[in-house]
Amino acid sequence: MPNNKPTELPCVVLAGFDAFGGESLNPSGLAVQALGGQVIAGHRIASLLLPTVFDAALPRLLAALERSRPVLVIAVGLAQGRGAIAIERIAINLQDARIPDNAGTQPYDTAVVPGAPAAYFSSLPVKAVWQALLQAGLPADISHSAGTFVCNHVFFGLMHALANKRKHWLRHTRGGFIHLPALPEQAAVGQFGMPLDEQVRGLRVAVLAALQHPQDALLVGGATH
Ligand code: PCA
């Protein structure tokens, strides 16, 4: 029996996905599993592998939040074709799948949560995470679209749950989404991909930066750049 007893340390949940779309690997699932059980800045990492299935992924993530009661949640997915670690800024209330998910479901222009707002911003300090990744020598971008497939679905569902704070212990939980590039062995023609150890290092840097920055400094006091 796995020991799921919460430790004294505050928790960070990292969720990645299984392989989809004919791929045999998904670096997001592999990278979060590599960090599972580690401690970053006094926070225990609980890792979770989500199925790339519209109907199953979000309930799985929300159940893990209930179990672990994290202060921070970062869901992570593969974005084939991107050359950099992409910190997603906006989750949209739309699912429009170009390919079927792993259960054969392919929604076409439907809402993630009918009646919910059109979009939510990430509550990660996206600029601080981006800067930290660049300073660590890793290619990084801020992205304004997580697509309209299972990753955006999970990102939107997560931000909707955090925005509604139906559970009192979600009150101080921050969350967001990061897309990872392909691994070198699965990169598209003309692209290099990013080795798994670099992806793991990137996630570690991202978690640390998110823990160290409650919000982006430039936004404090309403200042703009
Ligand atoms: N990437 C897909 C779903 C699972 C994953 O790793 C996406 O970007 O929607």
mmCIF file of N, CA, C and O and ligand atoms in Angstrom, residues 17 20 26 28 52 77-78 146 149-152 179, ligand 1:
data_model
loop_
_atom_site.group_PDB
_atom_site.id
_atom_site.type_symbol
_atom_site.label_atom_id
_atom_site.label_comp_id
_atom_site.label_asym_id
_atom_site.label_seq_id
_atom_site.Cartn_x
_atom_site.Cartn_y
_atom_site.Cartn_z
ATOM 1 N N PHE A 17 1.458 14.534 -18.348
ATOM 2 C CA PHE A 17 0.542 13.692 -19.137
ATOM 3 C C PHE A 17 1.239 12.455 -19.686
ATOM 4 O O PHE A 17 2.462 12.426 -19.862
ATOM 5 N N PHE A 20 0.507 10.677 -26.215
ATOM 6 C CA PHE A 20 -0.743 10.839 -26.986
ATOM 7 C C PHE A 20 -0.383 11.062 -28.445
ATOM 8 O O PHE A 20 0.786 11.275 -28.785
ATOM 9 N N ASN A 26 6.065 11.027 -23.471
ATOM 10 C CA ASN A 26 5.648 12.396 -23.201
ATOM 11 C C ASN A 26 6.571 12.940 -22.116
ATOM 12 O O ASN A 26 6.524 12.490 -20.970
ATOM 13 N N SER A 28 6.493 15.477 -20.388
ATOM 14 C CA SER A 28 5.852 16.126 -19.238
ATOM 15 C C SER A 28 5.618 15.119 -18.112
ATOM 16 O O SER A 28 5.911 15.398 -16.946
ATOM 17 N N THR A 52 -4.165 11.545 -21.155
ATOM 18 C CA THR A 52 -4.521 12.569 -22.147
ATOM 19 C C THR A 52 -5.929 12.252 -22.651
ATOM 20 O O THR A 52 -6.131 11.798 -23.789
ATOM 21 N N GLY A 77 2.594 19.979 -19.891
ATOM 22 C CA GLY A 77 2.283 19.136 -21.043
ATOM 23 C C GLY A 77 3.343 19.282 -22.122
ATOM 24 O O GLY A 77 4.201 20.171 -22.058
ATOM 25 N N LEU A 78 3.267 18.432 -23.110
ATOM 26 C CA LEU A 78 4.161 18.498 -24.270
ATOM 27 C C LEU A 78 3.537 19.388 -25.337
ATOM 28 O O LEU A 78 2.351 19.257 -25.648
ATOM 29 N N ALA A 146 -2.458 28.074 -24.751
ATOM 30 C CA ALA A 146 -2.130 26.678 -24.438
ATOM 31 C C ALA A 146 -2.854 25.738 -25.392
ATOM 32 O O ALA A 146 -2.940 24.541 -25.152
ATOM 33 N N PHE A 149 -6.723 21.806 -26.806
ATOM 34 C CA PHE A 149 -6.765 20.346 -26.604
ATOM 35 C C PHE A 149 -6.789 20.053 -25.090
ATOM 36 O O PHE A 149 -7.211 20.888 -24.290
ATOM 37 N N VAL A 150 -6.319 18.884 -24.687
ATOM 38 C CA VAL A 150 -6.479 18.443 -23.291
ATOM 39 C C VAL A 150 -5.691 19.334 -22.312
ATOM 40 O O VAL A 150 -6.127 19.560 -21.182
ATOM 41 N N CYS A 151 -4.546 19.860 -22.738
ATOM 42 C CA CYS A 151 -3.770 20.703 -21.814
ATOM 43 C C CYS A 151 -4.532 21.960 -21.434
ATOM 44 O O CYS A 151 -4.621 22.308 -20.254
ATOM 45 N N ASN A 152 -5.086 22.652 -22.434
ATOM 46 C CA ASN A 152 -5.867 23.852 -22.109
ATOM 47 C C ASN A 152 -7.094 23.494 -21.279
ATOM 48 O O ASN A 152 -7.483 24.237 -20.370
ATOM 49 N N HIS A 179 4.173 24.424 -20.840
ATOM 50 C CA HIS A 179 4.363 23.478 -21.934
ATOM 51 C C HIS A 179 5.858 23.223 -22.135
ATOM 52 O O HIS A 179 6.670 24.161 -22.105
HETATM 53 N N1 PCA B 1 0.041 17.902 -24.561
HETATM 54 C C1 PCA B 1 -1.292 18.001 -25.092
HETATM 55 C C2 PCA B 1 -2.143 17.164 -24.204
HETATM 56 C C3 PCA B 1 -1.210 16.320 -23.397
HETATM 57 C C4 PCA B 1 0.110 16.933 -23.630
HETATM 58 O O1 PCA B 1 1.162 16.602 -23.063
HETATM 59 C C5 PCA B 1 -1.767 19.454 -25.229
HETATM 60 O O2 PCA B 1 -0.934 20.353 -25.412
HETATM 61 O O3 PCA B 1 -2.973 19.709 -25.164
#
